[in-house]
XYZ file of C-alpha atoms in Angstrom:
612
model
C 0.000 0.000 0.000
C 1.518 3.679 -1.120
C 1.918 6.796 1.478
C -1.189 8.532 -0.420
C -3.356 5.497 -0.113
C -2.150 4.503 3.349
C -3.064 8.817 4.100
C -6.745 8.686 1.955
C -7.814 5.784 4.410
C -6.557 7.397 7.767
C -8.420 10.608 6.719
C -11.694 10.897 8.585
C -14.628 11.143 6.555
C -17.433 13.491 6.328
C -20.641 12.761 7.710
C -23.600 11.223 5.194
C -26.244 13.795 5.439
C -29.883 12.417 6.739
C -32.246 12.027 5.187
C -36.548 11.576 5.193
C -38.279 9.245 3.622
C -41.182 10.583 1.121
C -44.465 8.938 1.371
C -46.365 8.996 -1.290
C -49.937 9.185 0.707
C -52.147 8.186 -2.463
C -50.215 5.318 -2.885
C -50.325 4.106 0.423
C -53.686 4.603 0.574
C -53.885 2.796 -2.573
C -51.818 0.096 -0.616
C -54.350 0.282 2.670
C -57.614 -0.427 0.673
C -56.583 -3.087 -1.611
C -53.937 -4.980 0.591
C -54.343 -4.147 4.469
C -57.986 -4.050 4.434
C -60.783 -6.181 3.553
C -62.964 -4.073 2.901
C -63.558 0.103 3.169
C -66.146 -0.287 5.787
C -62.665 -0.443 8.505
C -62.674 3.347 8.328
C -65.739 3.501 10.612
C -64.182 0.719 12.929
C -60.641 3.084 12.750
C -63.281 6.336 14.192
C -64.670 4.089 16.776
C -61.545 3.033 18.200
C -59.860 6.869 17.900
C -62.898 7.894 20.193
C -62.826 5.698 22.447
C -59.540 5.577 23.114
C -59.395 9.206 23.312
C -62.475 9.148 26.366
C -60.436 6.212 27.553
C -57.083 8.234 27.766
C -59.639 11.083 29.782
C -60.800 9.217 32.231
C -57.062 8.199 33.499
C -57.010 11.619 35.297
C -60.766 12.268 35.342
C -62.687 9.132 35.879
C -66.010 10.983 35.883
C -65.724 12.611 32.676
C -68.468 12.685 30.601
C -67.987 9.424 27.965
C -70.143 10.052 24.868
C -69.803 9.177 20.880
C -71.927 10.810 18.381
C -71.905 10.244 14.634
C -73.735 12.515 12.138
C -73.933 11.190 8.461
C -75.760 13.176 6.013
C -75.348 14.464 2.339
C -71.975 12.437 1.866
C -70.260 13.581 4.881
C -70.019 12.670 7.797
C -69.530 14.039 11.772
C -68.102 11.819 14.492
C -67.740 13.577 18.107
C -66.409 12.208 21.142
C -65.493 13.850 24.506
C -61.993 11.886 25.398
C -58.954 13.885 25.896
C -58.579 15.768 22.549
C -55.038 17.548 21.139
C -53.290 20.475 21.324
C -51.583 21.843 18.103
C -48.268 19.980 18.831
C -49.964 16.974 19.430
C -51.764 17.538 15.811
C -48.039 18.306 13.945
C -46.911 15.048 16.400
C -49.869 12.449 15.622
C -51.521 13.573 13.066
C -48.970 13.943 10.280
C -46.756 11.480 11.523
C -47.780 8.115 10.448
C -47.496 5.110 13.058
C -47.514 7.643 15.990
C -49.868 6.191 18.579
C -51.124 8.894 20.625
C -50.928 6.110 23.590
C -47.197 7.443 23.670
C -48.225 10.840 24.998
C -46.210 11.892 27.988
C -48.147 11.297 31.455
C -50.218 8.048 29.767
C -47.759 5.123 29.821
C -49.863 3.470 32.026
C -52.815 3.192 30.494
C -51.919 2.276 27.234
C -52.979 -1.747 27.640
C -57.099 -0.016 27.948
C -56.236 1.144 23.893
C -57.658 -0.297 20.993
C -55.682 1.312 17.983
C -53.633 4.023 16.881
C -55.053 7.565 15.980
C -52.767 8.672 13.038
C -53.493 5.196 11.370
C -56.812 5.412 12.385
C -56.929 8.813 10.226
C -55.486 7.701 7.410
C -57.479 4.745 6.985
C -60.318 7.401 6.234
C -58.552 8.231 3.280
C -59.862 4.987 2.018
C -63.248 6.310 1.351
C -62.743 10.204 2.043
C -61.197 12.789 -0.017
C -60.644 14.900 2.719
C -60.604 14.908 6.307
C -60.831 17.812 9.288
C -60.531 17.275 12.705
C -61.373 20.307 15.354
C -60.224 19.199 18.625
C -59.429 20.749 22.132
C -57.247 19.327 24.823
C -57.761 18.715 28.258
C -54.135 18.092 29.072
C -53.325 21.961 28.249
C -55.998 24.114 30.412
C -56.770 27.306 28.334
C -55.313 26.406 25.093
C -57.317 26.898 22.044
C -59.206 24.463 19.519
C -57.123 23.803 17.000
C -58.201 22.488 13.369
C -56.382 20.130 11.042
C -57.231 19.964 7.550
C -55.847 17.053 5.517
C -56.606 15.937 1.493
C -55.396 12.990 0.104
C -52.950 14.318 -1.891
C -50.823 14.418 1.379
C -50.438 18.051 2.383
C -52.758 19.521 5.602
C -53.231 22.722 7.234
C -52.727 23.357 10.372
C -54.773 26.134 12.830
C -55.975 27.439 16.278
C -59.789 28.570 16.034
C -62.097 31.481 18.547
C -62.920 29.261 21.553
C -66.184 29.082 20.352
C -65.852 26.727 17.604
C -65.187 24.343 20.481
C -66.009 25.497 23.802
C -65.441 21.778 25.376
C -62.860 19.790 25.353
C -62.628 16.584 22.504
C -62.438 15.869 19.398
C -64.442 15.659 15.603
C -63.547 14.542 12.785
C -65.387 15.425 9.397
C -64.635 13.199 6.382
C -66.114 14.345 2.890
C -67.135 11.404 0.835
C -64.405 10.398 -2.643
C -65.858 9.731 -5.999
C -67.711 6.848 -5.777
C -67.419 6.248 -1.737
C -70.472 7.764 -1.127
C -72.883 5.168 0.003
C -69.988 4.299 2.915
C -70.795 7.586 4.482
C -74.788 7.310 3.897
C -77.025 7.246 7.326
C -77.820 3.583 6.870
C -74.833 2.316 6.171
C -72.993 3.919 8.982
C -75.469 3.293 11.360
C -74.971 -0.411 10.553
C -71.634 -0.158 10.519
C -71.543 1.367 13.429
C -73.865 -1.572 15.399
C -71.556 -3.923 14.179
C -68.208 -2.805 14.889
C -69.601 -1.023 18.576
C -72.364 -3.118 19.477
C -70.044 -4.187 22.748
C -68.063 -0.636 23.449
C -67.877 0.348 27.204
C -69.250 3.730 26.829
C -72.454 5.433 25.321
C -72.398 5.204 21.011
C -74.969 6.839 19.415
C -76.087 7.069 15.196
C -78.357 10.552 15.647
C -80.832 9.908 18.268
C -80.020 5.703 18.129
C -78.119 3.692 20.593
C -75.826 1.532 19.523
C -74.233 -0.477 22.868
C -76.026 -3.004 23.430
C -74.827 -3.938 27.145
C -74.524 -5.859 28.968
C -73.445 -8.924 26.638
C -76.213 -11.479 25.931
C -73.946 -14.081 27.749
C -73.466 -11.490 30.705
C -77.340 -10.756 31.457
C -79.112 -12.237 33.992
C -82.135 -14.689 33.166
C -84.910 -15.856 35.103
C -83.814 -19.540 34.696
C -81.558 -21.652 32.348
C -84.071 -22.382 29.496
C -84.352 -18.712 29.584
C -80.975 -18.130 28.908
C -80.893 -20.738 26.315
C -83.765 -19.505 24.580
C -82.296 -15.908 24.743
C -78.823 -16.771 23.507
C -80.537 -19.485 20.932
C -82.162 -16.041 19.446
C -78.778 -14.121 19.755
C -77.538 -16.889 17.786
C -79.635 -16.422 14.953
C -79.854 -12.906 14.849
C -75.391 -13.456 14.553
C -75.330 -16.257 12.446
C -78.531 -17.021 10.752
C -79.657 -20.305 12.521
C -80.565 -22.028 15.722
C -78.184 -23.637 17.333
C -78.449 -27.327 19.024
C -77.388 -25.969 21.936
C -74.433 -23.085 24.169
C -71.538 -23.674 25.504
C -70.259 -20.560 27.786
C -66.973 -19.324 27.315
C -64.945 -17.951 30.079
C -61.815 -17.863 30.722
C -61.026 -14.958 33.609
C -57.194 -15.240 33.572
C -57.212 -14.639 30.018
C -60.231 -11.695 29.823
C -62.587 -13.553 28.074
C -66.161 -13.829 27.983
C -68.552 -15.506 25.545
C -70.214 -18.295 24.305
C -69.973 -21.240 21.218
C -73.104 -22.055 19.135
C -73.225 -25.867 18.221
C -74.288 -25.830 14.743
C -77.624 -27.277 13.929
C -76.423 -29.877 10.812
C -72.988 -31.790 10.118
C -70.085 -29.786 8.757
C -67.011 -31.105 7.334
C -64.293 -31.206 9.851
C -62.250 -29.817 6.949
C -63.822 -26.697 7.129
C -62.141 -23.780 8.816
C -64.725 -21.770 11.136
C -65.244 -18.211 11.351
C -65.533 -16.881 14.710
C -66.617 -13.325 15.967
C -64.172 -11.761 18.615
C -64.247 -8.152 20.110
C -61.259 -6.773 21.791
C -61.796 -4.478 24.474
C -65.727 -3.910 23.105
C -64.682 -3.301 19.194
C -65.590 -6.287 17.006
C -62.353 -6.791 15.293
C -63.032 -10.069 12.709
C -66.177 -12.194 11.966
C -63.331 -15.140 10.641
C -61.118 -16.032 13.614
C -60.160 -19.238 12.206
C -57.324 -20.268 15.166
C -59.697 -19.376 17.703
C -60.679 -23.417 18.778
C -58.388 -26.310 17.824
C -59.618 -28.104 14.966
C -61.687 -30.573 16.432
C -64.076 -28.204 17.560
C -65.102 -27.535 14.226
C -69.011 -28.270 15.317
C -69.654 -24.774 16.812
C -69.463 -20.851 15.987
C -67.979 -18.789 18.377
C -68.723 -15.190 19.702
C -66.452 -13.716 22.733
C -65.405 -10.356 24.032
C -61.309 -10.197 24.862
C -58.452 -7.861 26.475
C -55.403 -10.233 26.297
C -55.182 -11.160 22.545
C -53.546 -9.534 20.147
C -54.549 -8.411 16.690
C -52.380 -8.007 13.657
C -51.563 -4.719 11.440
C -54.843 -4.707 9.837
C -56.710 -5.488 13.061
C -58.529 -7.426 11.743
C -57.700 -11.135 12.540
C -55.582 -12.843 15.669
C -52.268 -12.419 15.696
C -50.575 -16.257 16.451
C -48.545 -16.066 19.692
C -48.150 -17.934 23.113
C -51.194 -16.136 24.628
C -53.197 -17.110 21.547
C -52.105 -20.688 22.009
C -53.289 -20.878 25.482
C -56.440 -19.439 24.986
C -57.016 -21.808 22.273
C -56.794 -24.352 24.567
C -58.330 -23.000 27.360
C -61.333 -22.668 25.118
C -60.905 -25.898 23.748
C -61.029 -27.445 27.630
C -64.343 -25.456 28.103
C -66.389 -27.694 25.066
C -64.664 -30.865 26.501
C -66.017 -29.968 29.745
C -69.626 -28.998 27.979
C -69.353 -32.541 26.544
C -68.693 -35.008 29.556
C -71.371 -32.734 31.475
C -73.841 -33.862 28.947
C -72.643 -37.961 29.516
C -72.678 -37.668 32.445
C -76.487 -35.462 33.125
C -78.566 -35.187 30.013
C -78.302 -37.892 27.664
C -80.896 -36.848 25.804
C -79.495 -34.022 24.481
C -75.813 -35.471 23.995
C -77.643 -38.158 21.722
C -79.502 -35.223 19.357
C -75.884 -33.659 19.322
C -73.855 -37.026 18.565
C -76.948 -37.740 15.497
C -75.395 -34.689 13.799
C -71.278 -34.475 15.423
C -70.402 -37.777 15.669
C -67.398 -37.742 13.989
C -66.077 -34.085 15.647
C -66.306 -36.112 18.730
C -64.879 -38.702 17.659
C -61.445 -36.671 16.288
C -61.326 -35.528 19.615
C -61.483 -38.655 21.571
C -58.721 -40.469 19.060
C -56.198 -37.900 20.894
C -57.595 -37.008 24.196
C -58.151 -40.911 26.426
C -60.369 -39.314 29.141
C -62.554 -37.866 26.620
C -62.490 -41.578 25.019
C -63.616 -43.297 28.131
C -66.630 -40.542 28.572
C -67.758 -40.935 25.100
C -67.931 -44.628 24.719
C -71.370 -45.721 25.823
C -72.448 -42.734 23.483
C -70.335 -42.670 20.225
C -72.222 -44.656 17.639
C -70.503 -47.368 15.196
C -72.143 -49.443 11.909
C -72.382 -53.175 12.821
C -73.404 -56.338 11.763
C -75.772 -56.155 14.750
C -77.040 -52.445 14.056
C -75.813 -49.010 14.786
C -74.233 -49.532 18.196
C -71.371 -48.123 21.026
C -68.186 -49.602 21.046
C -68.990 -50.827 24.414
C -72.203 -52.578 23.871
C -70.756 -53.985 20.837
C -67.941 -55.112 22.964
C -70.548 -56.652 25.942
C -71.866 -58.698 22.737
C -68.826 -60.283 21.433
C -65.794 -62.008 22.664
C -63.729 -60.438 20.124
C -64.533 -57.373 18.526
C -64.050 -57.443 14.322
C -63.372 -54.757 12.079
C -62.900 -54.285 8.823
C -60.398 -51.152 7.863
C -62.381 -50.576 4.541
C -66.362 -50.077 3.731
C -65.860 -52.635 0.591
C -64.332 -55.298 2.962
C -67.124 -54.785 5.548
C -69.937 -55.021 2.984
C -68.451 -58.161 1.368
C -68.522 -59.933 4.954
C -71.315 -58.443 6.639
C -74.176 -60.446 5.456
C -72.339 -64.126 5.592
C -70.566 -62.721 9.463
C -73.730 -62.163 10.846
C -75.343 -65.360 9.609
C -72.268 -67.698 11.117
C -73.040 -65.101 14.677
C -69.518 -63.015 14.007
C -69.778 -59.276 15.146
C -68.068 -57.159 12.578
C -67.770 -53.477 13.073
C -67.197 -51.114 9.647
C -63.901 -49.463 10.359
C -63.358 -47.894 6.762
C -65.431 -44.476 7.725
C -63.416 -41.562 9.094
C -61.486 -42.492 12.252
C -63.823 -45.568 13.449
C -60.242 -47.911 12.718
C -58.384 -46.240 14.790
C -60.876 -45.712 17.591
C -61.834 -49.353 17.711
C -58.193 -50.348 18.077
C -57.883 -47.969 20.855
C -60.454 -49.893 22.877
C -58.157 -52.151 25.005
C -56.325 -49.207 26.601
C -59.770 -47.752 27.861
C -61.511 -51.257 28.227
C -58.830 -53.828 29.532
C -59.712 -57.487 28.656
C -61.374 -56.736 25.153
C -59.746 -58.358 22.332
C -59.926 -56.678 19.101
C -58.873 -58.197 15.664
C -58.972 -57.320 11.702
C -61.502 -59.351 10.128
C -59.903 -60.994 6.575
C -60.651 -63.366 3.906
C -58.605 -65.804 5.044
C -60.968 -65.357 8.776
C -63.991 -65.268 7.170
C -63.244 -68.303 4.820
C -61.967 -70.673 8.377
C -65.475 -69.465 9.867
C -67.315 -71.290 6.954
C -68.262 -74.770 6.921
C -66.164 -77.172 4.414
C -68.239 -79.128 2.288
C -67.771 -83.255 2.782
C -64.344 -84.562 0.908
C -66.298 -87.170 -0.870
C -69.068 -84.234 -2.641
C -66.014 -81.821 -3.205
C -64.654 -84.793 -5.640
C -67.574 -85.403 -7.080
C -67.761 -82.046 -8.195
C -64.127 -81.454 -9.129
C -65.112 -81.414 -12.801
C -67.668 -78.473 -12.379
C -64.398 -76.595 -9.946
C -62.086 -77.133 -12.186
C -64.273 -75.407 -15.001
C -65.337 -72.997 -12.963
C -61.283 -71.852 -11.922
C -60.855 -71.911 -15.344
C -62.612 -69.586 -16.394
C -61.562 -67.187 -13.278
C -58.063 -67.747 -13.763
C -57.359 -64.919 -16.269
C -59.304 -62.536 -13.654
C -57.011 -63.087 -10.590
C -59.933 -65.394 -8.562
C -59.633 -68.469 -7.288
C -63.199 -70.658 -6.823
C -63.115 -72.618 -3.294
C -66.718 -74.224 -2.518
C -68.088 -74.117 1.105
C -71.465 -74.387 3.078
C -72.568 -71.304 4.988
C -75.351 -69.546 5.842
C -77.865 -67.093 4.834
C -78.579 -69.947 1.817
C -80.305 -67.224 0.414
C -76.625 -66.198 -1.205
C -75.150 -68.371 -4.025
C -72.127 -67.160 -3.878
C -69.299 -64.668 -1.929
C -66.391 -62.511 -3.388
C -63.719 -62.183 -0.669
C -60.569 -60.442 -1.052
C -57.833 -58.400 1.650
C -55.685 -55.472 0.359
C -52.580 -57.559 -0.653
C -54.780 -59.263 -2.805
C -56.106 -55.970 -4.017
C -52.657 -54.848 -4.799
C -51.178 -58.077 -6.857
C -54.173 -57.359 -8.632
C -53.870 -53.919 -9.131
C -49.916 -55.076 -9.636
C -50.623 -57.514 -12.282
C -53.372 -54.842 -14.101
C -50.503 -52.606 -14.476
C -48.108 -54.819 -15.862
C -50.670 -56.157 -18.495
C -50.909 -52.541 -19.928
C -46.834 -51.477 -19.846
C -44.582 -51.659 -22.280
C -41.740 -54.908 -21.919
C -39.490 -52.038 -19.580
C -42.212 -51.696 -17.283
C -43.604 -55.128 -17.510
C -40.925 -56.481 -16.145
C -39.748 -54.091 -13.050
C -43.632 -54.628 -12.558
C -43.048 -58.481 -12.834
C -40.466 -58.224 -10.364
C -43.011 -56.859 -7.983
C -44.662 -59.874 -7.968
C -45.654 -61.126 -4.746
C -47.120 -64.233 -3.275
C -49.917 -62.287 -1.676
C -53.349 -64.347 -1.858
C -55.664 -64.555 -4.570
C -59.385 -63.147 -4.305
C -61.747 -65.771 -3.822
C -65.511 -66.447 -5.237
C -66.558 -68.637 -2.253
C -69.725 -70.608 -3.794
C -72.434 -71.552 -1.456
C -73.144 -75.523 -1.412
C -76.468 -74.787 0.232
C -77.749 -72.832 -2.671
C -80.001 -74.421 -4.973
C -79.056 -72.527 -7.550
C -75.092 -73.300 -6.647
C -76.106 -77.079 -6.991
C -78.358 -76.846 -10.202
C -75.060 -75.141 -11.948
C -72.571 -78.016 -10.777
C -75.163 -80.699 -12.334
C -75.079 -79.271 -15.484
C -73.112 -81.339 -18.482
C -71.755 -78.394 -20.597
C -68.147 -77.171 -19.329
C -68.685 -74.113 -21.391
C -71.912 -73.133 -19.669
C -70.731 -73.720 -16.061
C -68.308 -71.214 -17.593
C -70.771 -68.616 -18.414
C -72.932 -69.359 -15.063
C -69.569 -68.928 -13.009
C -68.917 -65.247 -14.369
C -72.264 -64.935 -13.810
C -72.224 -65.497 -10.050
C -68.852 -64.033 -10.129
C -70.570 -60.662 -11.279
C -73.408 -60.445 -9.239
C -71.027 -61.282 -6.079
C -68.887 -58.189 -7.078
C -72.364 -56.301 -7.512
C -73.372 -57.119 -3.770
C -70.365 -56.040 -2.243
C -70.719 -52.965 -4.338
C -67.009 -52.996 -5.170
C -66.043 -50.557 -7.919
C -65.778 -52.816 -11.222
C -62.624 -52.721 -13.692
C -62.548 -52.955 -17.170
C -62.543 -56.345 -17.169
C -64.832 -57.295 -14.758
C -67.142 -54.765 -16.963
C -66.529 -56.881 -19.943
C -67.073 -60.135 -18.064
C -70.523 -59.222 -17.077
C -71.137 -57.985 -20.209
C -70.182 -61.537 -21.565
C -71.966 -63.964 -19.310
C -75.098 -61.555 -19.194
C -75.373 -61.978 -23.237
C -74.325 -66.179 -23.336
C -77.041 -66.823 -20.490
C -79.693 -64.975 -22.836
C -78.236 -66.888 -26.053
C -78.162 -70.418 -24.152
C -81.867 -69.427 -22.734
C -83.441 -68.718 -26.157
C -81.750 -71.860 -27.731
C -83.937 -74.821 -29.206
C -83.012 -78.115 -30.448
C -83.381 -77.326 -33.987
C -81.126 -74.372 -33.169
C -84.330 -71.750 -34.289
C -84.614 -69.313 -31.582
């Protein structure tokens, strides 16, 4: 390194000037409306909160001032007043035109900031979303004798700044008048404000009014007092669907002290997929901030609406949805302990009403109990199951049976069902959303019961074999039969079993299923494929057409001379097997039906003289 360069980098440097960044205020208003906000109707929400944090910030020094809200629409513009703690001019320049400045930061109310709802220069420009211009006259009580001042803002981004004669505003507070944008005039209209203004303020601590109309509504429906319980539950059933549109099955109070809250669930009135993300309605401090608080209940609890009141939770930027945090968490599950709670009540005092809710929610309680084992052992006299002996419990199923069989799959239950109940095996169908699992969970809440997956091969050693010396008698009319089942995959075993009312019984498991599915797919690949697929090749089981001995009709077909009609009368039985487990047919099975459908007809309308 030369002396010059060595000098240059000793050589202190001169300061970077500072420098402000330039906010282009129609763009970020641009930005608010079609990115922060759901919808321009926030502005009135953004008023609300500047109001009543402003009477709330008041009564920190003067807890008997006077706490009122007025809003005035008319013509396209429209008036809010409030009486909170209004601003002197440097509080305007400080606030007003600074964006992000929370007027909770004022000198002398620290304290009280965890009573505020929002902030007031956001608040402001929020209005910009539907207003072209905005003034606000205010007059502070924090500076005795000082004068109104007025700020005048337009969209554009520049303001005006003023004191006024004391009697523009003789008391102390604030209003704000917003003049409507092209096209944003119905958002300022009396109707639309007034309902606005129910909605967002329906639950604020202090007096609202539209004009002459209230609109508070306290106490809370779920904080009144009622002559009795059906009262209550008649009065929050109408709540309900005044909220939501419908009548609920029943209410489940929310509370939670520790946490501030105070409300109450709806259960809805008809099933819901447990897919479906709910949308609840929570107000913090009073101010309705989101009808769609989706993480406010863990997922099981997907059967009821919600509707609370909180102080501890926190909502994002747009303040309008939960922001996802610790406290959140806990609440969740705080409220999630609450409907468990409502739910072992009902086992354990009113199970008349648990069984209307259980008709319409089985399966939301039965999510829950797969991961929660008390709730499990509450719910098992009630929690409903498709068996061979009827819709029943798991436990009087279990009080029935030595060993409790399932079937992991609707198609497997439906092939054994009929021939399981004739030879007196119970059979539960596990193949509908969580029953599997749940019925494999029995032991650890009901020691001694012995559960076990009912197969083919089960089903088959549960039917009676037919006498050696018949089965080779009739080893012509088998061997005919397998035959002509070969190319499909099915094997043809003959047994005696009850109802004899069914010829014949198509039994496969899922490795079955899969050599066939296996063997499918290698028929239809080129010779690369065909033979990784070959590889694959496993020695899984066969499906089997069990044919019933007993069955007249089974016993007319192995009598008959012709190998090529057993043939036909074996796809025949074959089909209508696959029919009454209403298993989803392939291709071929399509075809085969097809076939044996048309050679029955052609062998029926044959004559001697071959003349149909």
């Amino acid at each position: 390194m030369d002396s010059q360069t060595s000098q240059a980098s000793q050589e202190p440097r001169s300061p970077s000037s500072p420098h402000t960044f330039q906010v282009d205020l129609r763009g970020l208003v641009d930005l608010l409306s079609h990115h922060l906000y759901s919808s321009p109707k926030v502005y009135l929400r953004e008023l609300l909160q500047n109001a009543v944090d402003a009477i709330t910030a008041r009564r920190t020094t003067e807890p008997d001032a006077p706490a009122r809200v007025r809003l005035y629409a008319e013509g396209g513009a429209l008036r809010v007043e409030d009486t909170g703690v209004g601003l002197t001019e440097a509080d305007v320049h400080s606030l007003l035109a600074t964006i992000g400045r929370s007027s909770k930061r004022a000198e002398g109310l620290e304290e009280a900031r965890s009573d505020f709802l929002g902030q007031f220069g956001i608040g402001l420009l929020a209005c910009f979303v539907v207003a072209e211009r905005i003034r606000v006259v205010s007059r502070s009580t924090r500076a005795p004798g000082s004068p109104p001042v007025e700020w005048t803002a337009s969209d554009d981004g520049s303001y005006t700044v003023r004191t006024l004669p004391d009697a523009e505003r003789p008391e102390p507070g604030t209003t704000v008048h917003l003049v409507a944008r092209a096209g944003a005039a119905e958002w300022l209209s009396p109707g639309r404000v007034e309902a606005l203004a129910r909605d967002f303020g329906s639950l604020l601590p202090y007096d609202v009014r539209v004009g002459d109309e209230a609109v508070t509504d306290l106490p809370a429906p779920w904080d009144r007092p009622y002559p009795g319980p059906a009262a209550r539950r008649v009065a929050l059933a109408r709540h309900c669907h005044g909220l939501f549109g419908f009548t609920p099955l029943d209410t489940i109070e929310l509370s939670v002290p520790l946490a501030g809250i105070r409300g109450v669930a709806y259960v809805l009135p008809s099933a819901v997929s447990p897919a479906q993300r709910a949308g609840h309605r929570v107000h913090l401090k009073g101010m309705l901030l989101t009808e769609r608080a989706e993480q406010l209940l863990p997922d099981w609890a997907f059967f009821v609406r919600c509707v609370l009141d909180t102080d501890s939770l926190r909502p994002t930027a747009s303040r309008e949805s939960l922001y996802e945090d610790e406290t959140l968490a806990a609440v969740r599950e705080a409220l999630g302990e609450r409907i468990r709670a409502w739910l072992t009540g009902l086992a354990a005092g009113d199970p008349e009403r648990l069984g209307a809710f259980l008709s319409v929610h089985h399966l939301g309680v039965k999510s829950l109990a797969r991961h929660d084992r008390e709730m499990l052992r509450t719910m098992l006299p009630w929690l409903p199951f498709e068996t061979t002996d009827g819709r029943l419990s798991l436990e009087e199923f279990a009080q029935r049976h030595p060993v409790v069989h399932f079937t992991r799959t609707v198609e497997e239950y439906r092939q054994v069902a009929p021939i399981a109940s004739a030879q007196g095996i119970g059979v539960i169908n596990g193949g509908y959303t969580y029953d599997s699992e749940l019925v494999q969970a029995l032991p650890s809440v009901r020691p001694g019961t012995v559960v076990a997956e009912l197969d083919a091969e089960t089903v088959t050693a549960h039917l009676d074999a037919v006498d050696p010396a018949e089965e080779l008698a009739l080893s012509g009319f088998l061997a005919a039969a397998r035959a002509r089942l070969d190319p499909l995959g099915c094997d043809v075993v003959l047994r005696a079993f009850h109802p004899l009312s069914v010829p014949a019984l198509h039994l496969d498991d899922r490795d079955a299923r899969h050599e066939q599915a296996r063997a499918d797919a290698e028929a239809q690949a080129d010779d690369l494929w065909a033979g990784i697929l070959g590889s694959l090749r496993g020695s899984a089981p066969r499906a089997r057409l069990v044919l019933n001995h007993l069955n007249p009709l089974v016993r007319r077909i192995s009598a008959l001379p012709d190998p090529e009609l057993i043939g036909t009368a074996t796809e025949s039985l074959y089909g209508q097997a696959l029919l009454m487990a209403q298993r989803p047919l392939r291709p071929a099975d399509s075809a085969l039906l097809n076939r044996a459908f048309i050679g029955l007809l052609e062998w029926a309308t044959h004559s001697e003289d071959g003349q149909a």
